[in-house]
Coordinates of C-alpha atoms in Angstrom, one line a residue:
M1 CA 24.6 -23.9 -4.8
D2 CA 23.5 -19.9 -4.2
S3 CA 25.6 -16.9 -5.1
W4 CA 26.4 -15.9 -1.4
G5 CA 27.3 -19.4 -0.2
T6 CA 25.7 -21.6 2.7
R7 CA 24.3 -18.8 4.4
P8 CA 20.5 -17.9 3.4
K9 CA 19.9 -14.3 3.2
R10 CA 17.6 -12.8 5.4
V11 CA 14.6 -10.6 3.7
A12 CA 11.9 -8.4 5.7
V13 CA 8.6 -7.8 3.5
I14 CA 6.7 -5.1 5.2
G15 CA 3.2 -6.0 4.3
G16 CA 1.2 -9.3 4.7
G17 CA -1.5 -8.3 1.8
L18 CA -1.7 -9.3 -1.6
V19 CA 1.7 -8.4 -3.1
G20 CA 3.1 -8.5 0.2
S21 CA 2.4 -12.1 0.8
L22 CA 2.4 -13.4 -3.0
N23 CA 6.2 -11.9 -2.7
A24 CA 7.3 -13.6 0.9
C25 CA 6.4 -16.8 -1.4
F26 CA 9.0 -16.4 -4.4
L27 CA 11.5 -15.1 -2.0
A28 CA 10.9 -18.2 0.1
K29 CA 10.6 -20.6 -2.5
R30 CA 14.5 -19.4 -3.4
N31 CA 15.5 -20.2 0.6
F32 CA 15.4 -16.8 1.5
Q33 CA 14.6 -16.6 5.1
V34 CA 11.8 -14.1 4.8
D35 CA 10.1 -12.2 7.4
V36 CA 6.5 -10.1 7.0
Y37 CA 5.6 -7.5 9.0
E38 CA 2.1 -7.2 8.8
A39 CA 0.5 -4.1 11.1
R40 CA -3.3 -5.7 11.2
E41 CA -4.3 -8.8 13.4
D42 CA -4.5 -12.1 11.2
I43 CA -7.4 -11.4 8.8
R44 CA -7.8 -15.9 9.2
V45 CA -8.3 -15.1 12.9
A46 CA -10.0 -12.2 13.4
Q47 CA -12.8 -10.4 12.2
L48 CA -11.7 -6.9 11.3
A49 CA -13.9 -3.9 10.5
R50 CA -12.5 -3.3 7.1
G51 CA -16.1 -2.3 5.4
R52 CA -17.9 -4.6 3.3
S53 CA -16.1 -7.6 0.9
I54 CA -14.0 -6.2 -1.9
N55 CA -13.8 -7.9 -5.2
L56 CA -11.3 -7.7 -7.4
A57 CA -11.0 -9.3 -11.1
L58 CA -8.1 -11.6 -11.8
S59 CA -6.8 -11.7 -15.6
H60 CA -3.8 -13.3 -17.1
R61 CA -0.7 -10.9 -15.5
G62 CA -1.9 -11.7 -12.3
R63 CA -2.9 -15.8 -13.1
Q64 CA 0.5 -16.4 -14.7
A65 CA 2.3 -15.4 -10.9
L66 CA 0.2 -17.4 -9.0
K67 CA 0.9 -20.4 -11.4
A68 CA 4.6 -20.2 -10.9
L69 CA 4.2 -20.5 -7.2
G70 CA 1.5 -23.5 -8.3
L71 CA -1.5 -21.3 -6.8
E72 CA -3.4 -20.5 -10.1
D73 CA -6.0 -23.6 -9.6
Q74 CA -6.9 -22.8 -6.4
I75 CA -6.9 -19.6 -6.8
V76 CA -9.2 -19.6 -9.6
S77 CA -11.4 -22.3 -8.1
Q78 CA -12.8 -20.1 -5.8
G79 CA -13.2 -17.3 -8.7
I80 CA -16.2 -16.5 -11.2
P81 CA -15.3 -16.6 -14.6
M82 CA -16.9 -13.1 -16.1
R83 CA -16.7 -13.2 -19.8
A84 CA -18.0 -9.9 -21.2
R85 CA -19.5 -6.4 -19.7
M86 CA -23.2 -6.2 -19.5
I87 CA -24.3 -2.8 -20.0
H88 CA -27.3 -1.4 -18.6
S89 CA -28.9 2.0 -19.6
F90 CA -30.8 4.3 -18.1
S91 CA -34.3 2.5 -19.7
G92 CA -33.2 -0.7 -18.2
K93 CA -32.5 -2.5 -21.3
K94 CA -28.7 -4.1 -20.7
S95 CA -26.3 -4.9 -24.1
A96 CA -23.4 -8.0 -23.5
I97 CA -19.7 -6.6 -24.6
P98 CA -17.6 -9.9 -24.6
Y99 CA -13.9 -8.7 -23.7
G100 CA -12.8 -11.2 -26.6
T101 CA -12.7 -14.3 -27.9
K102 CA -15.0 -17.1 -25.8
S103 CA -11.5 -18.0 -24.5
Q104 CA -11.0 -15.1 -22.9
Y105 CA -12.7 -13.7 -19.7
I106 CA -11.5 -12.2 -16.0
L107 CA -12.3 -13.4 -12.7
S108 CA -14.2 -11.8 -9.8
I109 CA -12.6 -12.6 -6.7
S110 CA -12.4 -11.7 -3.1
R111 CA -9.7 -9.7 -2.1
T112 CA -10.4 -11.2 1.7
N113 CA -10.4 -14.2 0.7
L114 CA -7.7 -14.1 -1.7
N115 CA -5.6 -12.6 1.4
K116 CA -6.0 -15.6 3.6
D117 CA -4.9 -18.1 0.6
L118 CA -1.8 -16.7 0.0
L119 CA -0.6 -16.0 3.6
T120 CA -1.6 -19.6 4.1
A121 CA 1.1 -20.3 1.4
V122 CA 3.1 -18.2 3.4
E123 CA 3.7 -20.4 6.2
R124 CA 4.1 -23.8 4.5
Y125 CA 7.2 -22.4 3.9
P126 CA 9.1 -23.1 6.6
N127 CA 12.0 -20.7 6.3
A128 CA 8.9 -18.0 6.3
K129 CA 7.1 -16.7 9.2
V130 CA 4.7 -13.5 9.5
Y131 CA 4.1 -11.3 12.3
F132 CA 0.8 -9.7 12.8
G133 CA 0.7 -6.8 14.3
H134 CA 3.5 -5.6 13.9
R135 CA 4.1 -2.0 12.6
L136 CA 7.1 -0.4 11.1
L137 CA 8.6 2.4 12.6
T138 CA 12.0 3.4 11.4
C139 CA 14.0 1.7 8.6
N140 CA 17.7 2.5 8.0
L141 CA 18.0 1.8 4.2
E142 CA 22.1 1.8 4.4
E143 CA 22.5 -0.7 7.1
G144 CA 19.3 -3.0 6.3
T145 CA 17.8 -2.4 9.9
I146 CA 14.6 -2.2 10.6
T147 CA 12.3 -1.0 13.9
V148 CA 9.2 -2.5 14.3
L149 CA 6.6 -2.7 17.6
G150 CA 4.7 -5.6 18.6
S151 CA 2.0 -6.0 21.2
D152 CA 4.0 -5.7 23.5
K153 CA 4.4 -2.5 23.0
V154 CA 8.1 -2.5 22.8
P155 CA 10.5 -1.1 19.4
T156 CA 12.7 -4.0 18.4
D157 CA 15.7 -3.3 15.6
V158 CA 16.4 -6.1 13.4
T159 CA 18.9 -6.2 10.6
Y160 CA 18.4 -8.2 6.9
D161 CA 20.2 -8.3 3.9
L162 CA 17.2 -7.0 1.8
I163 CA 13.7 -4.9 2.8
V164 CA 10.4 -5.4 0.4
G165 CA 8.2 -2.7 0.8
C166 CA 4.9 -4.1 -0.1
D167 CA 2.9 -1.3 2.2
G168 CA 0.5 -0.2 -0.1
A169 CA 0.0 3.0 -1.3
Y170 CA 0.7 5.2 1.5
S171 CA 3.8 3.4 2.2
T172 CA 6.2 3.8 5.4
V173 CA 9.2 2.0 3.7
R174 CA 8.5 4.2 0.5
S175 CA 9.0 7.5 3.2
F176 CA 12.5 6.6 4.1
L177 CA 13.3 6.0 0.0
M178 CA 11.5 9.6 -0.2
K179 CA 14.6 11.3 2.0
K180 CA 17.6 9.5 -0.3
P181 CA 18.6 12.0 -3.2
R182 CA 17.2 11.7 -6.7
F183 CA 14.1 9.9 -5.4
D184 CA 11.0 11.5 -7.5
Y185 CA 7.8 10.7 -5.8
S186 CA 4.1 12.5 -7.4
Q187 CA 0.7 11.6 -6.1
Q188 CA -2.6 12.8 -7.8
Y189 CA -5.9 12.7 -5.7
I190 CA -8.9 11.9 -8.5
P191 CA -12.1 14.1 -8.0
H192 CA -14.1 10.9 -7.8
G193 CA -14.6 8.4 -4.9
Y194 CA -16.2 5.4 -4.3
M195 CA -18.7 3.9 -2.3
E196 CA -19.8 -0.1 -1.9
L197 CA -22.6 -1.4 -2.4
T198 CA -24.9 -4.7 -2.5
I199 CA -27.4 -6.9 -4.5
P200 CA -28.6 -9.6 -2.5
P201 CA -29.6 -13.3 -3.4
R202 CA -33.0 -13.3 -5.2
D203 CA -34.9 -16.6 -4.5
G204 CA -31.8 -18.1 -3.7
D205 CA -30.0 -17.4 -6.7
F206 CA -28.2 -14.5 -8.7
A207 CA -30.4 -12.0 -8.8
M208 CA -28.8 -10.9 -12.4
E209 CA -26.6 -12.9 -14.9
P210 CA -23.6 -14.0 -12.9
N211 CA -20.8 -14.4 -15.3
Y212 CA -20.7 -11.0 -16.6
L213 CA -19.3 -7.8 -15.1
H214 CA -22.2 -5.1 -14.4
I215 CA -21.6 -2.1 -15.9
W216 CA -24.0 1.3 -15.4
P217 CA -21.9 4.3 -17.4
R218 CA -23.8 7.3 -15.8
N219 CA -21.3 10.5 -17.6
T220 CA -19.4 11.6 -14.6
F221 CA -20.2 8.8 -12.9
M222 CA -21.1 5.3 -12.8
M223 CA -21.5 1.7 -10.8
I224 CA -20.3 -1.7 -11.6
A225 CA -21.3 -5.0 -9.6
L226 CA -19.4 -7.9 -9.2
P227 CA -21.2 -11.7 -8.6
N228 CA -19.3 -13.6 -5.2
K229 CA -19.7 -17.1 -4.6
N230 CA -23.1 -16.4 -2.0
K231 CA -24.8 -15.1 -4.9
T232 CA -24.1 -12.0 -4.3
F233 CA -22.5 -8.9 -6.4
T234 CA -20.6 -6.5 -4.6
C235 CA -21.3 -2.6 -6.3
T236 CA -19.3 -0.1 -6.4
L237 CA -20.3 3.1 -7.1
F238 CA -17.4 5.7 -8.5
M239 CA -18.9 9.5 -8.3
P240 CA -17.1 13.1 -8.4
F241 CA -17.1 13.2 -4.4
E242 CA -19.0 16.7 -4.9
D243 CA -21.8 14.5 -5.8
F244 CA -21.8 12.4 -3.2
E245 CA -22.0 15.9 -0.9
K246 CA -25.1 16.1 -2.1
L247 CA -27.4 13.4 -0.6
Q248 CA -27.5 13.9 2.9
T249 CA -30.7 12.3 3.7
S250 CA -32.3 8.4 2.7
R251 CA -34.9 10.5 0.5
D252 CA -31.6 12.2 -1.3
V253 CA -30.3 8.6 -1.8
L254 CA -33.5 6.9 -3.3
D255 CA -34.3 10.0 -5.4
F256 CA -31.1 10.1 -7.0
F257 CA -30.8 5.9 -7.6
H258 CA -34.9 5.6 -8.8
K259 CA -33.4 8.4 -11.0
H260 CA -29.9 7.1 -12.5
F261 CA -30.3 3.3 -11.8
P262 CA -33.9 2.5 -11.8
D263 CA -32.9 -0.9 -12.4
A264 CA -30.9 -1.5 -9.6
V265 CA -33.1 -0.1 -6.6
P266 CA -35.7 -3.7 -6.3
L267 CA -32.4 -5.5 -6.7
M268 CA -30.9 -4.0 -3.9
G269 CA -33.8 -3.0 -2.1
E270 CA -35.1 0.4 -1.0
Q271 CA -34.1 -0.3 3.0
A272 CA -31.1 -1.4 2.5
L273 CA -29.6 0.9 0.2
A274 CA -30.9 4.1 2.4
R275 CA -29.4 2.1 5.2
D276 CA -26.2 0.9 3.3
F277 CA -25.5 3.9 1.6
F278 CA -24.5 5.8 5.2
L279 CA -22.8 2.7 6.8
L280 CA -19.6 4.5 5.0
P281 CA -17.9 7.3 3.7
A282 CA -17.1 7.5 0.2
Q283 CA -13.2 6.6 0.2
A284 CA -10.9 8.0 -2.3
M285 CA -9.1 7.0 -4.9
I286 CA -5.4 8.1 -5.4
S287 CA -2.6 7.9 -8.1
V288 CA 1.4 7.3 -6.8
K289 CA 4.4 7.5 -9.2
C290 CA 7.7 6.8 -8.0
S291 CA 11.5 5.9 -9.3
P292 CA 13.4 4.4 -8.9
F293 CA 11.9 1.4 -7.2
H294 CA 15.1 0.2 -5.2
F295 CA 17.7 1.3 -2.9
K296 CA 21.0 0.0 -3.5
S297 CA 20.9 -4.0 -2.8
R298 CA 19.1 -2.8 0.5
C299 CA 15.7 -2.2 -0.3
M300 CA 13.1 -2.4 -3.0
L301 CA 9.1 -1.3 -3.3
M302 CA 6.3 -3.6 -4.9
G303 CA 2.8 -3.0 -5.8
D304 CA 0.9 0.3 -4.7
A305 CA 4.1 1.3 -2.1
A306 CA 5.0 1.3 -5.7
H307 CA 2.9 2.6 -8.3
A308 CA -0.5 3.1 -6.6
I309 CA -3.2 3.1 -9.8
V310 CA -7.0 4.2 -10.2
P311 CA -9.3 0.8 -10.4
F312 CA -10.4 1.8 -13.6
F313 CA -8.4 -0.3 -15.9
G314 CA -8.7 -3.5 -13.4
Q315 CA -4.8 -3.7 -12.8
G316 CA -3.9 -2.8 -9.6
M317 CA -3.8 -6.3 -8.2
N318 CA -2.6 -7.3 -11.5
A319 CA 0.5 -5.1 -11.7
G320 CA 1.6 -5.7 -8.1
F321 CA 1.2 -9.1 -9.0
E322 CA 3.2 -9.4 -12.0
D323 CA 6.0 -7.2 -9.8
C324 CA 5.9 -10.0 -8.1
L325 CA 6.8 -12.6 -11.5
V326 CA 9.1 -9.8 -12.9
F327 CA 11.0 -9.7 -10.0
D328 CA 11.8 -13.7 -9.6
E329 CA 12.3 -14.0 -13.3
L330 CA 15.2 -11.4 -12.7
M331 CA 16.3 -13.1 -10.3
E332 CA 16.5 -16.4 -11.9
K333 CA 18.6 -14.6 -15.0
F334 CA 20.9 -13.3 -12.6
N335 CA 21.5 -15.8 -9.7
N336 CA 19.8 -14.2 -6.8
D337 CA 22.2 -11.5 -7.1
L338 CA 20.2 -8.7 -5.5
S339 CA 23.1 -6.0 -6.5
V340 CA 22.1 -6.6 -10.2
C341 CA 18.3 -7.4 -9.5
L342 CA 17.5 -4.3 -8.1
P343 CA 18.3 -1.7 -10.3
E344 CA 17.5 -4.1 -13.2
F345 CA 13.9 -4.3 -11.3
S346 CA 13.3 -0.6 -11.5
R347 CA 14.7 -0.2 -14.7
F348 CA 12.7 -2.6 -16.5
R349 CA 9.5 -2.3 -14.5
I350 CA 9.5 1.6 -13.8
P351 CA 8.4 2.4 -18.0
D352 CA 5.9 -0.3 -17.0
D353 CA 4.0 0.8 -14.1
H354 CA 4.3 4.3 -15.1
A355 CA 2.2 3.3 -18.4
V356 CA -0.8 1.1 -16.6
S357 CA -0.7 4.2 -14.1
D358 CA -1.3 6.3 -16.5
L359 CA -3.6 4.0 -18.7
S360 CA -5.8 3.7 -15.5
M361 CA -6.2 7.9 -15.3
Y362 CA -7.0 7.8 -18.7
N363 CA -10.4 7.6 -19.6
Y364 CA -10.3 4.9 -22.2
V365 CA -12.5 4.4 -25.2
E366 CA -12.6 0.8 -27.3
K367 CA -14.3 1.6 -30.4
N368 CA -16.1 -1.5 -32.4
V369 CA -13.6 -0.9 -35.3
E370 CA -10.7 -2.5 -33.5
R371 CA -12.4 -5.5 -32.6
L372 CA -13.6 -5.6 -36.2
L373 CA -10.0 -5.0 -37.4
H374 CA -8.8 -7.9 -34.6
A375 CA -11.0 -10.3 -36.2
I376 CA -9.7 -9.7 -39.4
M377 CA -5.8 -9.4 -38.7
P378 CA -5.2 -10.6 -35.0
S379 CA -1.3 -10.8 -35.2
T380 CA -1.3 -7.2 -36.1
F381 CA -4.3 -4.8 -34.9
I382 CA -4.9 -6.1 -30.7
P383 CA -7.5 -3.9 -29.4
L384 CA -5.7 -2.3 -26.2
Y385 CA -7.7 -3.8 -23.3
T386 CA -6.4 -7.3 -24.7
M387 CA -3.2 -6.7 -25.0
V388 CA -3.4 -5.2 -21.0
T389 CA -5.7 -7.5 -19.7
F390 CA -5.4 -10.6 -21.4
S391 CA -1.3 -10.8 -22.3
R392 CA 1.8 -10.0 -20.8
I393 CA 2.9 -7.9 -23.3
R394 CA 4.9 -5.2 -21.0
Y395 CA 2.3 -2.1 -20.3
H396 CA 4.0 0.6 -21.7
E397 CA 4.9 -1.6 -25.1
A398 CA 1.4 -2.1 -25.4
V399 CA 0.2 1.8 -25.5
L400 CA 3.4 2.3 -28.3
R401 CA 1.4 -0.5 -29.8
W402 CA -1.7 1.0 -29.7
R403 CA -0.6 4.6 -30.7
W404 CA 0.8 3.6 -33.4
Q405 CA -2.3 1.2 -34.1
K406 CA -4.2 4.4 -33.8
K407 CA -2.7 6.3 -36.2
V408 CA -2.9 3.1 -39.0
I409 CA -6.6 3.1 -38.7
N410 CA -7.1 7.2 -39.0
K411 CA -5.4 6.9 -41.8
G412 CA -7.0 4.5 -42.8
F413 CA -10.5 5.9 -42.6
F414 CA -9.3 9.3 -44.1
L415 CA -7.8 6.9 -47.4
F416 CA -11.5 5.6 -47.4
G417 CA -13.1 8.6 -47.0
T418 CA -11.1 9.9 -49.7
L419 CA -12.3 7.1 -52.3
V420 CA -15.9 7.5 -50.9
A421 CA -15.9 11.2 -51.8
I422 CA -14.0 10.6 -55.3
G423 CA -16.9 7.5 -56.0
S424 CA -19.6 10.1 -55.1
A425 CA -18.0 12.9 -56.9
Y426 CA -18.0 11.0 -59.8
L427 CA -21.6 9.4 -59.4
L428 CA -23.0 13.4 -58.6
L429 CA -21.2 14.1 -62.2
R430 CA -22.8 11.6 -64.2
S431 CA -26.0 11.8 -62.5
T432 CA -29.2 14.1 -63.6
A433 CA -31.3 12.7 -60.3
P434 CA -32.6 16.1 -58.2
R435 CA -31.0 14.8 -54.8
R436 CA -27.7 15.0 -56.3
L437 CA -26.4 15.3 -52.4
D438 CA -27.4 12.5 -51.1
Y439 CA -24.2 10.5 -52.7
L440 CA -22.2 12.4 -50.6
R441 CA -24.1 12.3 -47.7
G442 CA -25.0 8.6 -47.4
P443 CA -21.3 7.8 -47.4
W444 CA -20.1 10.1 -45.4
D445 CA -22.6 9.7 -42.8
W446 CA -21.7 5.5 -42.5
V447 CA -18.2 6.6 -42.2
T448 CA -19.0 8.7 -38.8
S449 CA -21.3 6.3 -37.6
L450 CA -18.4 3.6 -38.1
Q451 CA -16.2 5.9 -36.2
H452 CA -18.5 6.5 -33.4
S453 CA -20.0 3.0 -32.8
L454 CA -20.8 1.4 -29.8
K455 CA -18.5 3.1 -27.5
T456 CA -18.1 1.6 -24.1
P457 CA -16.9 3.9 -21.2
W458 CA -14.3 3.4 -18.3
S459 CA -13.0 0.7 -19.8
L460 CA -13.3 -1.9 -17.0

């Protein structure tokens, strides 16, 4: 029997996006009476003006959340495995860099299709209902009462035992939490924006190798491409707004792409590129942090509403999905006691979500030496990207472990360099050859080369 007796508790989930619909499934599975309020119309029956299809990278954390609901196989079957990064140089040369072992890969998933599947999964529960076209107006956190506005334009008050804000980076639920004492909030826009473009099929097949995340790194900006089931690639150009603003005409755009992404132009097509570039303006990227994630036993935040992050570690959706899984695990541990689970969720999850936010802001460079040490000592040295993407090691613990590994690696290089220097000095003293300094120059060049070998920017 549930801890609250015979009456199922009522939960309002604000936001029917990826995290909101997944969380609704978890709550409905625990026999809560769940109402989901989504401001948009039903994306399964309406063609919404949302721009081009967005692809997301589904990794281990997200898959574990889907697995807990029995949805993993269905969703994974609709994705395309990406087993490595494919780096495109200025010259057009391509270099593959595996994510990890042969069994480790991430999935390219359509955001729209995934959202449709999750909404359908919610509606399979008889104790769950989705209200489309319903916008949250006000929220009384003390009483658990929300006011929503539907298509009839008549405000309606409804009272719930729990209100869950899954309404994104610009969360309305969070705006009411911000009025409470001791609620901390910060946000930061980065100088970069992003724009989505398309590489169409060629002769009915993929125009590039499909099982890769294609990356064109170009110092202060870059472009990536993820494969779709329809043989297209969804490209995303990340670039400072000031550079976007310099491209005012079709000629400007074509000259820019020919200069920086010459191998991509024939794949996109000049005419399509010049047209698509101006369909939508570059979009902003925001990082949000707040604390706590809950208010008493009445309200909580999840996903972007709690911790919007920039996309440079590919963990936005995965972190939001893990929020849902962690909360479900806490509910299991504490027998659905909301007065215990909500504060415990904040205590447990805030360090991890803030850590992944910091990782995403940090333009991390992963070195070959980490992969080498991981191959030799897989349980001791694990690359940061591997810990974040292919495990459920807590985000903040991954950061602490990575910092420890960096210290060990740096000390190892220092010790190795010292031994090389001593050995070289000994040989130098023993040698009478005219080119004595070569003994010192060679080993130190090798150490420097190893430390800086094959740097991969933007850890995607």
